[in-house]
Amino acid sequence: MRLRSFTAPTSTEAMNVVRETLGDDVIVVATQDDEGGGVRVTVAIDEPDVDPGPPSLAMAPANGRARGPEPAGDIVDEVYRNLRFHRIPAAIGDEVLAIAESRRWPNATVALGAALEELIRFDPLPAPGRTAPPVMLVGPPGAGKTQTAAKLAARTVMDGRKAGLLTIDTKRTGGAETLAAFARQLRIDPIRAETPQHLVDGLLAVGNCDCAVVDSAGCNHLDIAQMSELGRHVAVAEIEPVLVLPAGIDHMEAADIAAVFRELGARRMIVTRVDMSRRLGTVLAAAAAADLALAEIGDTPRIKDGLQPADPFGLAEHFIPTVAAAHSQRTGTE
Ligand SMILES: Nc1nc2c(ncn2[C@@H]2O[C@H](COP(=O)(O)OP(=O)(O)OP(=O)(O)O)[C@@H](O)[C@H]2O)c(=O)[nH]1
Ligand SMILES: [Mg+2]
């Protein structure tokens, strides 16, 4: 017996989807309001039991892209088990499964990657040297903004280009010093912008840099005064606010946070601490809820090579790690 959930605006519509997808030979085990809106119908399908527990190395494909075709039902099952394990919100999960079922994919990673490519936008930050407005990293306290600023600067410097760092995190004890400590390793002296006008001046001073990144203080998205203060800094010049959000937090909270930072002007997000989180539903929930494009993935505390430009198949491998990738994640070796 296997369980599957379908979400639609009404229970009648959800049942229609159930019948279209699985026929009449199903048992409805639950009908409930979905957290994301609409009604979720859960049905039992009369098939041999499938353990819905965490994906294990034994279940992982030996090599995400190179393995030959698996039976279509096995692939959909594997995608389904991973969606459940990662706590993917039902509404997105249903769409992913529909895509996984729509074609014969070589394996589950490719099926999930193809679904992510269709459902989520991917828009990495421009490579150094490409003309782009300065980026301001914004997000909740402790999300990884300062470390990400250092990672972006390091990527630019490693590429032989010039990076400029600024910070508006000047009121909090130690805020600016953390960035300065990272920046020293890169021989960069970050500019401390105490006021919006200082920020304008600072941005002019780094105008010749290939990549200018502004670090900001962590903001409570429910605190209007804090968000307004941040908004005043974003508005002073042509700056792109980019949300930084850690993986692994509750997916409904992540969606709320993303929606508030979208109001501030964020259109892209960087997900950090992917190496520390076994469940990545947050990533999809936040991106889908606020229509944010995934820009970069932080999957290491290291500054050097600390960010990977987000792409659907790379992300799918984080959801369904290959044996080799899982091994290297655990041991730090190739
Ligand atoms: N393992 C891991 N740790 C990370 C990653 N990104 C950030 N961290 C850690 O997360 C913690 C917080 O990172 P910060 O960059 O200081 O976070 P912040 O958003 O600037 O925090 P505030 O300025 O206090 O709001 C630090 O201990 C970082 O080393 C990552 O991708 N992986
Ligand atoms: Mg910081």
mmCIF file of C-alpha atoms in Angstrom, residues 31-247:
data_model
loop_
_atom_site.group_PDB
_atom_site.id
_atom_site.type_symbol
_atom_site.label_atom_id
_atom_site.label_comp_id
_atom_site.label_asym_id
_atom_site.label_seq_id
_atom_site.Cartn_x
_atom_site.Cartn_y
_atom_site.Cartn_z
ATOM 1 C CA THR A 31 -9.051 15.055 3.144
ATOM 2 C CA GLN A 32 -7.628 18.112 4.849
ATOM 3 C CA ASP A 33 -6.946 21.818 4.354
ATOM 4 C CA ASP A 34 -3.456 22.315 2.948
ATOM 5 C CA GLU A 35 -1.114 24.788 4.747
ATOM 6 C CA GLY A 36 -0.466 26.471 1.406
ATOM 7 C CA GLY A 37 -4.198 26.895 0.618
ATOM 8 C CA GLY A 38 -6.687 24.547 -1.027
ATOM 9 C CA VAL A 39 -7.559 21.004 -0.068
ATOM 10 C CA ARG A 40 -5.220 18.037 0.101
ATOM 11 C CA VAL A 41 -6.597 14.578 -0.572
ATOM 12 C CA THR A 42 -4.434 11.655 0.472
ATOM 13 C CA VAL A 43 -5.143 8.320 -1.155
ATOM 14 C CA ALA A 44 -3.825 4.815 -0.655
ATOM 15 C CA ILE A 45 -2.825 2.894 -3.757
ATOM 16 C CA ASP A 46 -2.894 -0.857 -3.624
ATOM 17 C CA GLU A 47 0.770 -1.561 -4.316
ATOM 18 C CA PRO A 48 3.531 -3.334 -2.412
ATOM 19 C CA ASP A 49 4.636 -1.305 0.629
ATOM 20 C CA VAL A 50 7.287 1.349 0.017
ATOM 21 C CA ASP A 51 9.208 2.641 3.013
ATOM 22 C CA PRO A 52 8.762 6.415 2.933
ATOM 23 C CA GLY A 53 11.707 6.976 5.293
ATOM 24 C CA PRO A 54 14.873 8.938 4.620
ATOM 25 C CA PRO A 55 16.717 8.181 1.407
ATOM 26 C CA SER A 56 19.732 6.011 2.145
ATOM 27 C CA LEU A 57 22.955 5.525 0.273
ATOM 28 C CA ALA A 58 21.678 2.132 -0.837
ATOM 29 C CA MET A 59 18.687 3.806 -2.488
ATOM 30 C CA ALA A 60 20.716 6.555 -4.137
ATOM 31 C CA PRO A 61 21.535 6.157 -7.806
ATOM 32 C CA ALA A 62 25.158 5.105 -8.296
ATOM 33 C CA ASN A 63 25.735 8.072 -10.542
ATOM 34 C CA GLY A 64 22.955 10.629 -10.949
ATOM 35 C CA ARG A 65 23.240 11.115 -14.670
ATOM 36 C CA ALA A 66 25.132 8.149 -16.040
ATOM 37 C CA ARG A 67 22.908 5.241 -15.000
ATOM 38 C CA GLY A 68 20.647 3.585 -17.545
ATOM 39 C CA PRO A 69 16.868 3.981 -17.467
ATOM 40 C CA GLU A 70 15.051 2.608 -14.430
ATOM 41 C CA PRO A 71 11.428 1.506 -14.552
ATOM 42 C CA ALA A 72 9.280 4.665 -14.600
ATOM 43 C CA GLY A 73 7.338 3.649 -11.447
ATOM 44 C CA ASP A 74 10.587 3.245 -9.473
ATOM 45 C CA ILE A 75 11.744 6.689 -10.519
ATOM 46 C CA VAL A 76 8.478 8.355 -9.498
ATOM 47 C CA ASP A 77 8.612 6.436 -6.196
ATOM 48 C CA GLU A 78 12.142 7.588 -5.536
ATOM 49 C CA VAL A 79 11.254 11.200 -6.304
ATOM 50 C CA TYR A 80 8.195 10.868 -4.046
ATOM 51 C CA ARG A 81 10.196 9.421 -1.132
ATOM 52 C CA ASN A 82 12.707 12.256 -1.412
ATOM 53 C CA LEU A 83 10.017 14.919 -1.580
ATOM 54 C CA ARG A 84 8.538 13.558 1.633
ATOM 55 C CA PHE A 85 11.883 13.282 3.333
ATOM 56 C CA HIS A 86 12.771 16.884 2.458
ATOM 57 C CA ARG A 87 9.364 18.172 3.666
ATOM 58 C CA ILE A 88 8.453 19.669 0.321
ATOM 59 C CA PRO A 89 5.104 21.507 0.651
ATOM 60 C CA ALA A 90 2.338 19.406 -0.899
ATOM 61 C CA ALA A 91 1.391 21.949 -3.568
ATOM 62 C CA ILE A 92 4.918 22.003 -5.054
ATOM 63 C CA GLY A 93 5.360 18.275 -4.477
ATOM 64 C CA ASP A 94 2.291 17.512 -6.574
ATOM 65 C CA GLU A 95 3.647 19.565 -9.465
ATOM 66 C CA VAL A 96 7.048 17.897 -9.222
ATOM 67 C CA LEU A 97 5.448 14.447 -9.247
ATOM 68 C CA ALA A 98 3.250 15.326 -12.216
ATOM 69 C CA ILE A 99 6.379 16.228 -14.184
ATOM 70 C CA ALA A 100 8.222 13.134 -12.938
ATOM 71 C CA GLU A 101 5.311 11.003 -14.163
ATOM 72 C CA SER A 102 4.973 12.804 -17.489
ATOM 73 C CA ARG A 103 7.978 11.214 -19.198
ATOM 74 C CA ARG A 104 10.384 8.351 -18.965
ATOM 75 C CA TRP A 105 13.476 9.851 -17.272
ATOM 76 C CA PRO A 106 16.828 8.062 -17.002
ATOM 77 C CA ASN A 107 16.770 8.346 -13.203
ATOM 78 C CA ALA A 108 15.178 10.189 -10.275
ATOM 79 C CA THR A 109 17.799 12.965 -10.144
ATOM 80 C CA VAL A 110 17.186 13.900 -13.763
ATOM 81 C CA ALA A 111 13.412 13.701 -13.247
ATOM 82 C CA LEU A 112 13.632 16.030 -10.230
ATOM 83 C CA GLY A 113 16.073 18.368 -12.000
ATOM 84 C CA ALA A 114 13.733 18.651 -14.975
ATOM 85 C CA ALA A 115 10.824 19.407 -12.642
ATOM 86 C CA LEU A 116 12.811 22.061 -10.774
ATOM 87 C CA GLU A 117 13.864 23.627 -14.060
ATOM 88 C CA GLU A 118 10.222 23.984 -15.008
ATOM 89 C CA LEU A 119 8.855 25.107 -11.636
ATOM 90 C CA ILE A 120 11.542 27.353 -10.104
ATOM 91 C CA ARG A 121 13.557 30.204 -11.611
ATOM 92 C CA PHE A 122 17.356 29.957 -11.478
ATOM 93 C CA ASP A 123 19.331 33.160 -11.875
ATOM 94 C CA PRO A 124 22.923 33.086 -10.552
ATOM 95 C CA LEU A 125 24.610 36.365 -9.671
ATOM 96 C CA PRO A 126 26.507 37.784 -12.626
ATOM 97 C CA ALA A 127 30.032 36.598 -13.190
ATOM 98 C CA PRO A 128 32.681 39.162 -12.224
ATOM 99 C CA GLY A 129 33.152 41.766 -14.907
ATOM 100 C CA ARG A 130 29.588 41.786 -16.120
ATOM 101 C CA THR A 131 27.902 45.098 -15.539
ATOM 102 C CA ALA A 132 25.427 44.733 -12.722
ATOM 103 C CA PRO A 133 24.255 46.949 -9.889
ATOM 104 C CA PRO A 134 25.775 46.401 -6.448
ATOM 105 C CA VAL A 135 24.169 43.677 -4.428
ATOM 106 C CA MET A 136 22.961 44.132 -0.858
ATOM 107 C CA LEU A 137 22.684 40.908 1.105
ATOM 108 C CA VAL A 138 19.594 41.039 3.294
ATOM 109 C CA GLY A 139 17.851 38.520 5.494
ATOM 110 C CA PRO A 140 17.193 37.319 9.024
ATOM 111 C CA PRO A 141 19.860 37.378 11.748
ATOM 112 C CA GLY A 142 22.485 34.676 11.390
ATOM 113 C CA ALA A 143 21.426 33.668 7.878
ATOM 114 C CA GLY A 144 24.975 33.804 6.549
ATOM 115 C CA LYS A 145 24.972 37.286 4.960
ATOM 116 C CA THR A 146 28.447 38.322 6.068
ATOM 117 C CA GLN A 147 30.006 35.010 5.136
ATOM 118 C CA THR A 148 28.245 35.123 1.768
ATOM 119 C CA ALA A 149 29.545 38.667 1.158
ATOM 120 C CA ALA A 150 33.055 37.359 1.798
ATOM 121 C CA LYS A 151 32.442 34.372 -0.490
ATOM 122 C CA LEU A 152 31.281 36.641 -3.324
ATOM 123 C CA ALA A 153 34.299 38.904 -2.867
ATOM 124 C CA ALA A 154 36.626 35.888 -2.737
ATOM 125 C CA ARG A 155 35.153 34.490 -5.959
ATOM 126 C CA THR A 156 35.796 37.824 -7.666
ATOM 127 C CA VAL A 157 39.353 38.126 -6.369
ATOM 128 C CA MET A 158 40.172 34.500 -7.280
ATOM 129 C CA ASP A 159 39.023 35.333 -10.777
ATOM 130 C CA GLY A 160 41.619 38.125 -10.933
ATOM 131 C CA ARG A 161 39.003 40.877 -10.650
ATOM 132 C CA LYS A 162 38.426 43.697 -8.218
ATOM 133 C CA ALA A 163 35.878 43.347 -5.420
ATOM 134 C CA GLY A 164 34.474 46.077 -3.185
ATOM 135 C CA LEU A 165 32.873 45.385 0.192
ATOM 136 C CA LEU A 166 30.650 47.723 2.166
ATOM 137 C CA THR A 167 28.643 47.246 5.316
ATOM 138 C CA ILE A 168 25.670 48.989 6.840
ATOM 139 C CA ASP A 169 25.874 46.678 9.883
ATOM 140 C CA THR A 170 27.637 49.373 11.896
ATOM 141 C CA LYS A 171 25.459 49.807 14.973
ATOM 142 C CA ARG A 172 25.712 46.279 16.322
ATOM 143 C CA THR A 173 28.782 45.293 18.311
ATOM 144 C CA GLY A 174 31.034 43.190 16.116
ATOM 145 C CA GLY A 175 28.861 43.456 12.991
ATOM 146 C CA ALA A 176 31.354 45.335 10.830
ATOM 147 C CA GLU A 177 34.360 43.632 12.439
ATOM 148 C CA THR A 178 33.275 40.167 11.249
ATOM 149 C CA LEU A 179 33.248 41.361 7.655
ATOM 150 C CA ALA A 180 36.553 43.192 8.140
ATOM 151 C CA ALA A 181 38.171 39.996 9.426
ATOM 152 C CA PHE A 182 37.115 38.056 6.319
ATOM 153 C CA ALA A 183 38.066 40.962 4.070
ATOM 154 C CA ARG A 184 41.605 41.180 5.470
ATOM 155 C CA GLN A 185 42.319 37.742 4.025
ATOM 156 C CA LEU A 186 41.365 39.188 0.634
ATOM 157 C CA ARG A 187 43.288 42.436 1.222
ATOM 158 C CA ILE A 188 40.076 44.440 1.023
ATOM 159 C CA ASP A 189 39.193 47.244 3.420
ATOM 160 C CA PRO A 190 35.381 47.262 3.752
ATOM 161 C CA ILE A 191 33.666 50.636 3.775
ATOM 162 C CA ARG A 192 31.510 51.286 6.843
ATOM 163 C CA ALA A 193 28.387 53.171 5.835
ATOM 164 C CA GLU A 194 26.829 54.634 8.979
ATOM 165 C CA THR A 195 23.995 56.404 7.135
ATOM 166 C CA PRO A 196 22.212 56.090 3.788
ATOM 167 C CA GLN A 197 24.284 59.064 2.518
ATOM 168 C CA HIS A 198 27.512 57.280 3.544
ATOM 169 C CA LEU A 199 26.279 54.318 1.528
ATOM 170 C CA VAL A 200 25.829 56.494 -1.570
ATOM 171 C CA ASP A 201 29.373 57.834 -1.126
ATOM 172 C CA GLY A 202 30.728 54.340 -0.488
ATOM 173 C CA LEU A 203 29.102 52.945 -3.603
ATOM 174 C CA LEU A 204 30.694 55.728 -5.649
ATOM 175 C CA ALA A 205 34.058 54.834 -4.126
ATOM 176 C CA VAL A 206 33.749 51.192 -5.293
ATOM 177 C CA GLY A 207 32.289 52.182 -8.662
ATOM 178 C CA ASN A 208 35.370 50.834 -10.455
ATOM 179 C CA CYS A 209 35.034 47.373 -8.888
ATOM 180 C CA ASP A 210 33.862 44.367 -10.890
ATOM 181 C CA CYS A 211 31.685 43.271 -7.991
ATOM 182 C CA ALA A 212 30.389 45.431 -5.127
ATOM 183 C CA VAL A 213 28.622 43.757 -2.225
ATOM 184 C CA VAL A 214 26.928 45.466 0.713
ATOM 185 C CA ASP A 215 26.504 43.476 3.932
ATOM 186 C CA SER A 216 23.571 44.376 6.167
ATOM 187 C CA ALA A 217 22.468 43.699 9.737
ATOM 188 C CA GLY A 218 20.076 40.810 10.312
ATOM 189 C CA CYS A 219 16.480 42.001 10.173
ATOM 190 C CA ASN A 220 13.415 40.650 11.919
ATOM 191 C CA HIS A 221 10.923 40.479 9.037
ATOM 192 C CA LEU A 222 8.062 41.065 11.512
ATOM 193 C CA ASP A 223 9.569 44.309 12.838
ATOM 194 C CA ILE A 224 8.305 47.169 10.709
ATOM 195 C CA ALA A 225 10.863 49.667 12.059
ATOM 196 C CA GLN A 226 13.798 47.383 11.206
ATOM 197 C CA MET A 227 12.450 46.628 7.727
ATOM 198 C CA SER A 228 11.796 50.337 7.046
ATOM 199 C CA GLU A 229 15.331 51.240 8.093
ATOM 200 C CA LEU A 230 16.686 48.588 5.726
ATOM 201 C CA GLY A 231 14.357 49.831 2.990
ATOM 202 C CA ARG A 232 15.762 53.364 3.347
ATOM 203 C CA HIS A 233 19.253 52.021 2.606
ATOM 204 C CA VAL A 234 18.076 49.957 -0.366
ATOM 205 C CA ALA A 235 16.327 52.992 -1.844
ATOM 206 C CA VAL A 236 19.293 55.368 -1.885
ATOM 207 C CA ALA A 237 20.918 54.016 -5.022
ATOM 208 C CA GLU A 238 20.549 51.367 -7.664
ATOM 209 C CA ILE A 239 21.149 48.377 -5.380
ATOM 210 C CA GLU A 240 19.757 44.890 -5.780
ATOM 211 C CA PRO A 241 18.636 43.432 -2.438
ATOM 212 C CA VAL A 242 19.267 39.684 -2.480
ATOM 213 C CA LEU A 243 17.725 37.543 0.244
ATOM 214 C CA VAL A 244 20.048 35.222 2.143
ATOM 215 C CA LEU A 245 18.207 32.364 3.837
ATOM 216 C CA PRO A 246 19.569 29.280 5.571
ATOM 217 C CA ALA A 247 18.302 25.859 4.570
#
